[in-house]
Every structure is written in C-alpha cells, then in structure tokens.
mmCIF file of C-alpha atoms in Angstrom:
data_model
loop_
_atom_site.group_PDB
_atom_site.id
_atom_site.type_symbol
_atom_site.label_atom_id
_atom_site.label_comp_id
_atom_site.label_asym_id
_atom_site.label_seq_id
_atom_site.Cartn_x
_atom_site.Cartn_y
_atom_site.Cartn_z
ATOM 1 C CA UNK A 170 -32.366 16.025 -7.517
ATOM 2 C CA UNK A 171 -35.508 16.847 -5.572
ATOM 3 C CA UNK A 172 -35.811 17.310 -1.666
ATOM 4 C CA UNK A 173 -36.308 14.207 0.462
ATOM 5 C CA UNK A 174 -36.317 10.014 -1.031
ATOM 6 C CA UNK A 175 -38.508 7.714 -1.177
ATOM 7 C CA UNK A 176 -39.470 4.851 -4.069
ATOM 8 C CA UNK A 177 -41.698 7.086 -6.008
ATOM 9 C CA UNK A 178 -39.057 10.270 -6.524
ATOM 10 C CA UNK A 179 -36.587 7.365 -6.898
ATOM 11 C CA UNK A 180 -38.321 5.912 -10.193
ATOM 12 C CA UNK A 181 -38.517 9.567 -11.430
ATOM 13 C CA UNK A 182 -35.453 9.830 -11.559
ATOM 14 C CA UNK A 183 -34.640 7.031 -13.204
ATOM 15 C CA UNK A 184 -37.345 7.565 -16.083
ATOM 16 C CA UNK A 185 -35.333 11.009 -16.221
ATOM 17 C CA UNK A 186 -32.171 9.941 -16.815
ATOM 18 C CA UNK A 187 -33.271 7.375 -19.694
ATOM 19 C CA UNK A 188 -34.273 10.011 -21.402
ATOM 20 C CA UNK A 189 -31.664 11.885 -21.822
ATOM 21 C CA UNK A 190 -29.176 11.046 -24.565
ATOM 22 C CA UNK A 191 -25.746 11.626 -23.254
ATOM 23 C CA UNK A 192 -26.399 9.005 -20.334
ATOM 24 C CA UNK A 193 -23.950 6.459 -20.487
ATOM 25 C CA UNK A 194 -24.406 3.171 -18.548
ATOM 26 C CA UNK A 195 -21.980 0.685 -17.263
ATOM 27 C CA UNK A 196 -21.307 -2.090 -20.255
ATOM 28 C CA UNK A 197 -22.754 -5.722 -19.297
ATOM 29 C CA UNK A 198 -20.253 -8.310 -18.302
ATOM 30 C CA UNK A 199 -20.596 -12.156 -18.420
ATOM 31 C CA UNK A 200 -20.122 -14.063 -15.428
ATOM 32 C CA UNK A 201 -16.583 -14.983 -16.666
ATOM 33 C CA UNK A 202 -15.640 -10.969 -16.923
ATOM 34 C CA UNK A 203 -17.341 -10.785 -13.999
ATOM 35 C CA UNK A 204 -15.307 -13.307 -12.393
ATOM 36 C CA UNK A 205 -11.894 -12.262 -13.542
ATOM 37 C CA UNK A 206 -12.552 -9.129 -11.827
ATOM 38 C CA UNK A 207 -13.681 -10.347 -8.802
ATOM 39 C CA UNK A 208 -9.796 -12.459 -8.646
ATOM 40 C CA UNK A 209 -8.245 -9.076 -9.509
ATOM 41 C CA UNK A 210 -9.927 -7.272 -6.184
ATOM 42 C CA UNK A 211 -9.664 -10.029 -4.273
ATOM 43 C CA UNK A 212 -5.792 -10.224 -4.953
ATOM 44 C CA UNK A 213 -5.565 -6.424 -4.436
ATOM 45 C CA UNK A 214 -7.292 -6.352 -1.086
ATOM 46 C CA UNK A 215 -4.807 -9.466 -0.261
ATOM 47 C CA UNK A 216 -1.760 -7.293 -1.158
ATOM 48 C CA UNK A 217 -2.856 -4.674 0.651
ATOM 49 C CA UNK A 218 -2.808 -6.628 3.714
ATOM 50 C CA UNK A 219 0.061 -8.182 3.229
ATOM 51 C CA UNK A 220 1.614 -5.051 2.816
ATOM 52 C CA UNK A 221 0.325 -4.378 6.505
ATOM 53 C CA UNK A 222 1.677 -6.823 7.682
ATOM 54 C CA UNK A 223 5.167 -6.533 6.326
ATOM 55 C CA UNK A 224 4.872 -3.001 7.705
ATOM 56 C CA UNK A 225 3.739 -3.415 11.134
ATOM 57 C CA UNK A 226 6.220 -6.733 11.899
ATOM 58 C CA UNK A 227 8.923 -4.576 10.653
ATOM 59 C CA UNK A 228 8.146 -1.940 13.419
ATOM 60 C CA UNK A 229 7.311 -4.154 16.060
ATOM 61 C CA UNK A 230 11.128 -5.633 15.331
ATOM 62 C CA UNK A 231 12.341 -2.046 14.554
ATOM 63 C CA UNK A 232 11.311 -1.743 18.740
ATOM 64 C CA UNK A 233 13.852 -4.269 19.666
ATOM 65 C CA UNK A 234 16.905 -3.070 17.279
ATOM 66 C CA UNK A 235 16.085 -5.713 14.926
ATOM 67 C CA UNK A 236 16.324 -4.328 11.164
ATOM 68 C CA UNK A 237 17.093 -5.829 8.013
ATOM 69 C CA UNK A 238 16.602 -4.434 3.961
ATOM 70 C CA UNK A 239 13.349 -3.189 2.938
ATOM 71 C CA UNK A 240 11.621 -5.295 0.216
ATOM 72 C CA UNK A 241 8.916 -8.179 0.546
ATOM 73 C CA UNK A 242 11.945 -10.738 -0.394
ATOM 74 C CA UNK A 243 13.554 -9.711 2.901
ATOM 75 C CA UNK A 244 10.893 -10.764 5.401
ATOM 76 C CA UNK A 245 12.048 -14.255 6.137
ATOM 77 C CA UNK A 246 15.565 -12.717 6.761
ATOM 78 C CA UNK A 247 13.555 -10.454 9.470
ATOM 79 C CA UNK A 248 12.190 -13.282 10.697
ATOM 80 C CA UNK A 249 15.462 -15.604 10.846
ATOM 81 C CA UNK A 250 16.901 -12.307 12.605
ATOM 82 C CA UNK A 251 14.042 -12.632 15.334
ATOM 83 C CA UNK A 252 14.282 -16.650 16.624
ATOM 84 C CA UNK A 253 17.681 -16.417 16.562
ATOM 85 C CA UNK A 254 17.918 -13.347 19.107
ATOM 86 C CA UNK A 255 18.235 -14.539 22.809
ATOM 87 C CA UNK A 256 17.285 -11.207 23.975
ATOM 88 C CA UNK A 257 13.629 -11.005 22.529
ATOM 89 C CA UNK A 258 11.060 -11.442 25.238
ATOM 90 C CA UNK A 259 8.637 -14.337 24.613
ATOM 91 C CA UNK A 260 5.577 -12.309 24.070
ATOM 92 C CA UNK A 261 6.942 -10.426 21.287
ATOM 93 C CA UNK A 262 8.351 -14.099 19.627
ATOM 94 C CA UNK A 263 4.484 -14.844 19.580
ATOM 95 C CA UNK A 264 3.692 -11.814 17.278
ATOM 96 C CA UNK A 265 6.749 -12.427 15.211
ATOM 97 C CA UNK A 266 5.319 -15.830 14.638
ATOM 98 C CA UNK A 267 1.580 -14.718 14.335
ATOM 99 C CA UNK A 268 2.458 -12.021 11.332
ATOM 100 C CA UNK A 269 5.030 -14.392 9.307
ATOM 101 C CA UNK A 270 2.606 -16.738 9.614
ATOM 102 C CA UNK A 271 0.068 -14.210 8.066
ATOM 103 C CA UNK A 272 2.209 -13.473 5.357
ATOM 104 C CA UNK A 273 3.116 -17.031 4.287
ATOM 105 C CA UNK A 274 -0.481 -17.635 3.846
ATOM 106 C CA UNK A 275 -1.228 -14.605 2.014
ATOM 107 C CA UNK A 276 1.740 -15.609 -0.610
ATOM 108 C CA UNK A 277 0.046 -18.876 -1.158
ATOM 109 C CA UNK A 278 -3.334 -16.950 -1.940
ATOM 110 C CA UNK A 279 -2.017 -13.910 -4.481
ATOM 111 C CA UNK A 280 0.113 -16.997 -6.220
ATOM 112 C CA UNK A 281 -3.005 -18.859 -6.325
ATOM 113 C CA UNK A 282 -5.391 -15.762 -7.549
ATOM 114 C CA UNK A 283 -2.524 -14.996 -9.886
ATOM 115 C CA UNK A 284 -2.503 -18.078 -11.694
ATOM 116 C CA UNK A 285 -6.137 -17.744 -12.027
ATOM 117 C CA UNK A 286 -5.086 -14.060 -13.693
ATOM 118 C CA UNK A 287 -3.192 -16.112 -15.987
ATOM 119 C CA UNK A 288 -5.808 -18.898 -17.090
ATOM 120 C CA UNK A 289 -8.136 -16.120 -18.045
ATOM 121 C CA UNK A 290 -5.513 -13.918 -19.949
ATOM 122 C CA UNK A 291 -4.466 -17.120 -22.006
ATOM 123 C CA UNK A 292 -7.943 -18.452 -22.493
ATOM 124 C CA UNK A 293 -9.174 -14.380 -24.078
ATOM 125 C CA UNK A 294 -7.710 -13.202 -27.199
ATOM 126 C CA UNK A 295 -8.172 -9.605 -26.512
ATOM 127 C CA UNK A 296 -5.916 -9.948 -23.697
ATOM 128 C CA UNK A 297 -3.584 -11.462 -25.273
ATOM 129 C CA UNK A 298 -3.793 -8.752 -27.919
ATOM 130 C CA UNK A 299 -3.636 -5.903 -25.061
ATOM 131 C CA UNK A 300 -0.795 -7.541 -23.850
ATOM 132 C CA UNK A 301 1.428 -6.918 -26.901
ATOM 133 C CA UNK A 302 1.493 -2.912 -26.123
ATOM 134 C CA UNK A 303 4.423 -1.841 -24.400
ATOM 135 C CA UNK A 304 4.114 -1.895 -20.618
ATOM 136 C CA UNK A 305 1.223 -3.746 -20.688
ATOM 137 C CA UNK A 306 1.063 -6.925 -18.906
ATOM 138 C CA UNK A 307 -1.115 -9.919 -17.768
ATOM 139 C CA UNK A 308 -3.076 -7.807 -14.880
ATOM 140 C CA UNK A 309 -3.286 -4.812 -16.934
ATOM 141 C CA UNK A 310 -4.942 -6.641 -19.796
ATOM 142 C CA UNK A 311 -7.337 -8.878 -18.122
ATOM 143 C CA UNK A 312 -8.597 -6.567 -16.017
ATOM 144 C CA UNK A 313 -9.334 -3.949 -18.977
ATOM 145 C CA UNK A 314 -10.631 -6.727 -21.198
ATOM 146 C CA UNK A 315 -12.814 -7.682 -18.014
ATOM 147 C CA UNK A 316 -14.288 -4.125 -17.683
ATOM 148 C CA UNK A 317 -14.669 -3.032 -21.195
ATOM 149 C CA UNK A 318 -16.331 -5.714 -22.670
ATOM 150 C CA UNK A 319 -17.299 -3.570 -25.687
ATOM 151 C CA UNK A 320 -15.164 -0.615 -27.118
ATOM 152 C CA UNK A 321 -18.175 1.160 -28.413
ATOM 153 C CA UNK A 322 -19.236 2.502 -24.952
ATOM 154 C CA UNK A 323 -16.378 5.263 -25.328
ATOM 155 C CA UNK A 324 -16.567 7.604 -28.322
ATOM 156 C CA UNK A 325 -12.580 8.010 -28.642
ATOM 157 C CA UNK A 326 -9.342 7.319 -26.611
ATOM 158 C CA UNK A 327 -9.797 10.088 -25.026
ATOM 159 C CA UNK A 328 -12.708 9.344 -23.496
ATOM 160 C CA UNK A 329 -11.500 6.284 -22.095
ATOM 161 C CA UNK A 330 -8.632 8.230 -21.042
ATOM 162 C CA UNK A 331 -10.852 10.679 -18.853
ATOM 163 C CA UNK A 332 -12.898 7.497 -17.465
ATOM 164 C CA UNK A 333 -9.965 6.417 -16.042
ATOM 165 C CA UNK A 334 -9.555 9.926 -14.571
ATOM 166 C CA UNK A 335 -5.892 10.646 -16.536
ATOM 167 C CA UNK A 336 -7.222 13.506 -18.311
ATOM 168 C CA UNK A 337 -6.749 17.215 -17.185
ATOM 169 C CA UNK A 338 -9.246 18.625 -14.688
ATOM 170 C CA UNK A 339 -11.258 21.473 -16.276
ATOM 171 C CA UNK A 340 -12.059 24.686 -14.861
ATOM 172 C CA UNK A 341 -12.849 27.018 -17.697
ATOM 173 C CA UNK A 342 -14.993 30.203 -18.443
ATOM 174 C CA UNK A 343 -15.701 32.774 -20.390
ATOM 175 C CA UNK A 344 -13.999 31.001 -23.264
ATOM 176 C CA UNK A 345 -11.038 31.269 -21.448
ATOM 177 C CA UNK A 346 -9.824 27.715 -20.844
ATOM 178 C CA UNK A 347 -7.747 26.433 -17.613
ATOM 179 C CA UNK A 348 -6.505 22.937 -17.565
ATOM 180 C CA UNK A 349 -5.089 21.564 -14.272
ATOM 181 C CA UNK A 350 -3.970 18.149 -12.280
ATOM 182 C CA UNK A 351 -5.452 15.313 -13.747
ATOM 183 C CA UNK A 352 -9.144 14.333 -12.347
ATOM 184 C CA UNK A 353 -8.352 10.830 -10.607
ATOM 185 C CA UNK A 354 -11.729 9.913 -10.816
ATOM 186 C CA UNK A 355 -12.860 6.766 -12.398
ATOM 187 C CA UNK A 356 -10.994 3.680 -11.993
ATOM 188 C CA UNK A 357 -8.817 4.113 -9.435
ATOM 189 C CA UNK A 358 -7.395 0.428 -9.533
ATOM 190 C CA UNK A 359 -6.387 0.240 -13.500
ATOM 191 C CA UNK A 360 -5.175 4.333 -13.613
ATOM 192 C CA UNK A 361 -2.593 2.619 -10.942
ATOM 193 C CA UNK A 362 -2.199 0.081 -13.255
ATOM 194 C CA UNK A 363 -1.285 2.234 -15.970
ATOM 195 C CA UNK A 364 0.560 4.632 -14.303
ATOM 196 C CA UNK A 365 2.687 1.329 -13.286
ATOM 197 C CA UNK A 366 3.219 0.554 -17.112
ATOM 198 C CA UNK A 367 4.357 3.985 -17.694
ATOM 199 C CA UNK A 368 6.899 3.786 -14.893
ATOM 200 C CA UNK A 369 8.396 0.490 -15.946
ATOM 201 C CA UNK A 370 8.795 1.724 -19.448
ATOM 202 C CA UNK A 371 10.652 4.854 -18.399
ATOM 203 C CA UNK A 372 12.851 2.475 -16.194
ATOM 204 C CA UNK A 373 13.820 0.413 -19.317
ATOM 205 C CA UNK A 374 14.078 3.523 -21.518
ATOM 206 C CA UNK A 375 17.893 3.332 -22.295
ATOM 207 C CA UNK A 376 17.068 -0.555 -23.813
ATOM 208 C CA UNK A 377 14.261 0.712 -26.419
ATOM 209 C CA UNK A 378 13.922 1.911 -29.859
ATOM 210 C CA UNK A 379 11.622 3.533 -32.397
ATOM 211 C CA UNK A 380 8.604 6.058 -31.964
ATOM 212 C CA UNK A 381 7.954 4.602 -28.216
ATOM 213 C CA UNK A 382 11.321 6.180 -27.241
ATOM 214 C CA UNK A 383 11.943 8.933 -28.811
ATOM 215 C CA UNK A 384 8.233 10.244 -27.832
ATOM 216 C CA UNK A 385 9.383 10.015 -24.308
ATOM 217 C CA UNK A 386 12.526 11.399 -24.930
ATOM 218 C CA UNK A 387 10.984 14.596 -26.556
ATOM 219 C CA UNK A 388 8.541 14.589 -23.722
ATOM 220 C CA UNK A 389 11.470 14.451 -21.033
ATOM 221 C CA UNK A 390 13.532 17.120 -22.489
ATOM 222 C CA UNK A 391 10.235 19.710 -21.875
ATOM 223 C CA UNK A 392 8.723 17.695 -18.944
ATOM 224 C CA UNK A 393 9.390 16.290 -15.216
ATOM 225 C CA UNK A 394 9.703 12.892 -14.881
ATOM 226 C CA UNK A 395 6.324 12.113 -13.035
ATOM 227 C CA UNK A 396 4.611 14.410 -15.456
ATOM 228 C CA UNK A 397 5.906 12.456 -18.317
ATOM 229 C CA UNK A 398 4.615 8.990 -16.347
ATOM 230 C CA UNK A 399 0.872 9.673 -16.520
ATOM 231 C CA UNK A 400 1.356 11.243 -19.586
ATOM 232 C CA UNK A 401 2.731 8.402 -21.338
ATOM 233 C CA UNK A 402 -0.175 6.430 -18.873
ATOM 234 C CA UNK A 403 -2.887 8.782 -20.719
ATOM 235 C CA UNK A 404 -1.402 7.517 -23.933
ATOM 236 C CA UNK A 405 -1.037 4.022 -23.239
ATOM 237 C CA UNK A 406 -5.233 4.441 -22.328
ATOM 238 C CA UNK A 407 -5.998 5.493 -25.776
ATOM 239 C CA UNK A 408 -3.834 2.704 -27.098
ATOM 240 C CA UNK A 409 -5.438 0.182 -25.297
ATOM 241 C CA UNK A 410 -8.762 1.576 -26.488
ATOM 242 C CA UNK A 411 -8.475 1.559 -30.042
ATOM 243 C CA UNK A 412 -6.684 -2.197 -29.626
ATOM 244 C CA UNK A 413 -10.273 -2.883 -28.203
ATOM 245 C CA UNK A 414 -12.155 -1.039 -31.291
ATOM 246 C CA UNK A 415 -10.210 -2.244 -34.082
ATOM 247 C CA UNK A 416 -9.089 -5.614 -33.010
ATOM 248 C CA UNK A 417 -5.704 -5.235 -34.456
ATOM 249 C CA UNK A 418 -2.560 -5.548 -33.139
ATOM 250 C CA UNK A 419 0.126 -2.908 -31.756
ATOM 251 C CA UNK A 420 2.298 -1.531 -34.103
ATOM 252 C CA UNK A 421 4.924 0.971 -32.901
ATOM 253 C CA UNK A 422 5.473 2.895 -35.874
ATOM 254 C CA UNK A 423 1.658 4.289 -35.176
ATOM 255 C CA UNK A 424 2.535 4.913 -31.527
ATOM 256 C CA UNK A 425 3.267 8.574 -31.461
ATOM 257 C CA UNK A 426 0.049 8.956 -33.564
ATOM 258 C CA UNK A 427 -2.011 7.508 -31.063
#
C-alpha cells in the first residue's frame, strides 16, 4: 500500500495481487445465486425494521401504561389494547395506527420474500442436500448454496469455518501459540445463521440420539453453554462444506468425525 491514490497506483496494485498465489477471489455467481441472495438481504433488512417498529410502538404504549407479552405474535393484542382505551389522546391513536400499519405490510413482504426462499431451495438440489444436516434449514441452505457456488474455493472445513469468522482469533509468537474469542469476521449474516442452528439443536437436545448428541453432551459437561453454541456452529460449517465438496448426503454416524 503506497502513499496517496490515483488510477495508475490503483492498477499496480491489482497486477500485484494477481501475482501472488495465496490470493483468493470471491467465487462467480449466476444471476439466479445472485438473486436468491439479494431476497435473503432484502428480507433481513425488512426484519430488521420490523423489529423497530415492534420496539418503538411498544414504548410509545409503554408511555401510556399500556403493556402486553413480548413476542411479534402479541402486537395485534397491543394494538386491540390501544383503540379500545378511552383515555389515549388522539395524537398518539395516529402513531398507534401509523406503526401497525407498518408492520402489517412488512408481514406481507418477509411472507412474500420467504416463499421466494422456498422456490429456490426446492428448485436446487444442493439445498435440498444442505438441508438434511441437523439444524439446518431452508434460509441456512439457500443462502450458503447461493454464496458458495463451488466448494473448491476453500481448502478444508476449516477454512470455511474461519471465512465465516467462527474460528479462534490468533495472536501467537515465538512459537508460543495463544488462541482467543472467535474472529467474527466474514459473513456476518450466515455465522448468525449458524449460530441459530446450533441454538435450536441444543434446545431440542433431550429429543435426539446418536453421535450428534452425545458430542454435545461431552462438550457440555467441559464447556458453557454459549461456548458449546458456536462450537457446535464451527462444526456444523465444516459439515456444510464437505456436503458441498462431496455431494453426498449427511450421515450422523460420521458427525463427530467431521
């Protein structure tokens, strides 16, 4: 990196990194992958919002002594709450009715972005395939089918693991090595994904068998909870990649191998 920028120090710099051999460069997409990815950040940015939403007509409410249960499934109880209170001045009725109108609208979108989600994962049979592994579900799958088109960009699991920025961050010397949190770097949106997956398992732990559970059992008896979560998200990464690489199916037996 050389002082200043301009086009000519630009293209230097580019003809220096193709030369060196440990570049890596992001994997080409069709316009369908391309797509599908575009739904799922669309549908995330939507959530978000809605989430905002929720959030600020719940405090707005909370300002009048009107409450009810948390939980997106509780907002048109909130609102029922709201018209039927005599006592609510008129102004504050208009907001009520500006942000639950918000939020019905928003629903309609993610349901309508999420059946696109849907056509795509039953129209790819990689997704279907990632889909199979434990955790793993439609917006996990597409979205990793969608941004590893081809395996072969990762040398191992592990690399794919550390893309995702679920690996431990490195700060060794003098042949003395020192592991710490992991990175987060990488993909912030599928490492949530993923550390979702893991969470869900670990909910549903008492219902499973076979090498699944008992390598989170082992792992609890040693580890915190939240430790074991991206943990088991780190290994559900290198799962996922060698699905991609060898195109078979997941077999439990070879999970604690993985």
């Amino acid at each position: 990196m050389r002082r200043g920028k301009n086009d000519a120090v630009d293209a230097e710099a580019i003809c220096e990194a193709l030369s060196r051999p440990g570049m890596r460069f992001v994997p080409v997409k069709s316009p369908q992958q391309q797509a599908t990815l575009a739904v799922h950040r669309t549908r995330d940015l939507l959530v978000k919002q809605r989430t905002m939403s929720v959030n600020a007509l719940r405090s707005h409410l909370a300002e009048f002594g009107i409450i009810s249960a948390k939980g997106i499934g509780r907002v048109d109880d909130l609102v029922d709450k709201a018209e039927h209170d005599v006592t609510l001045p008129s102004a504050a009725r208009v907001v009520v009715k500006t942000l639950a109108q918000q939020i019905r609208e928003i629903d309609i979108s993610v349901d309508r972005l999420e059946r696109e989600i849907a056509e795509a994962h039953s129209s790819s049979d990689m997704s279907q395939l990632l889909a199979e592994i434990p955790g793993v579900g439609k917006l996990t799958a597409t979205v990793i089918d969608a941004s590893m088109p081809n395996a072969d960009v990762f040398r191992s699991g592990r690399d794919f693991a550390a893309w995702l920025g679920l690996t431990p961050r490195q700060n060794s010397s003098g042949g003395k090595q020192s592991l710490g949190a992991i990175t987060k770097q990488g993909n912030r949106y599928i490492r949530k994904l993923l550390v979702l997956a893991a969470t869900s398992l670990l909910n549903v732990l008492g219902r499973r068998k076979g090498a699944l559970r008992d390598w989170i059992v082992g792992l609890l008896a040693k580890k915190p909870a939240r430790l074991v979560t991206v943990a088991l998200a780190n290994k559900l990464a290198r799962i996922i990649w060698a699905v991609k690489k060898t195109g078979e199916s997941f077999r439990s037996e070879k999970f604690a191998k993985a």
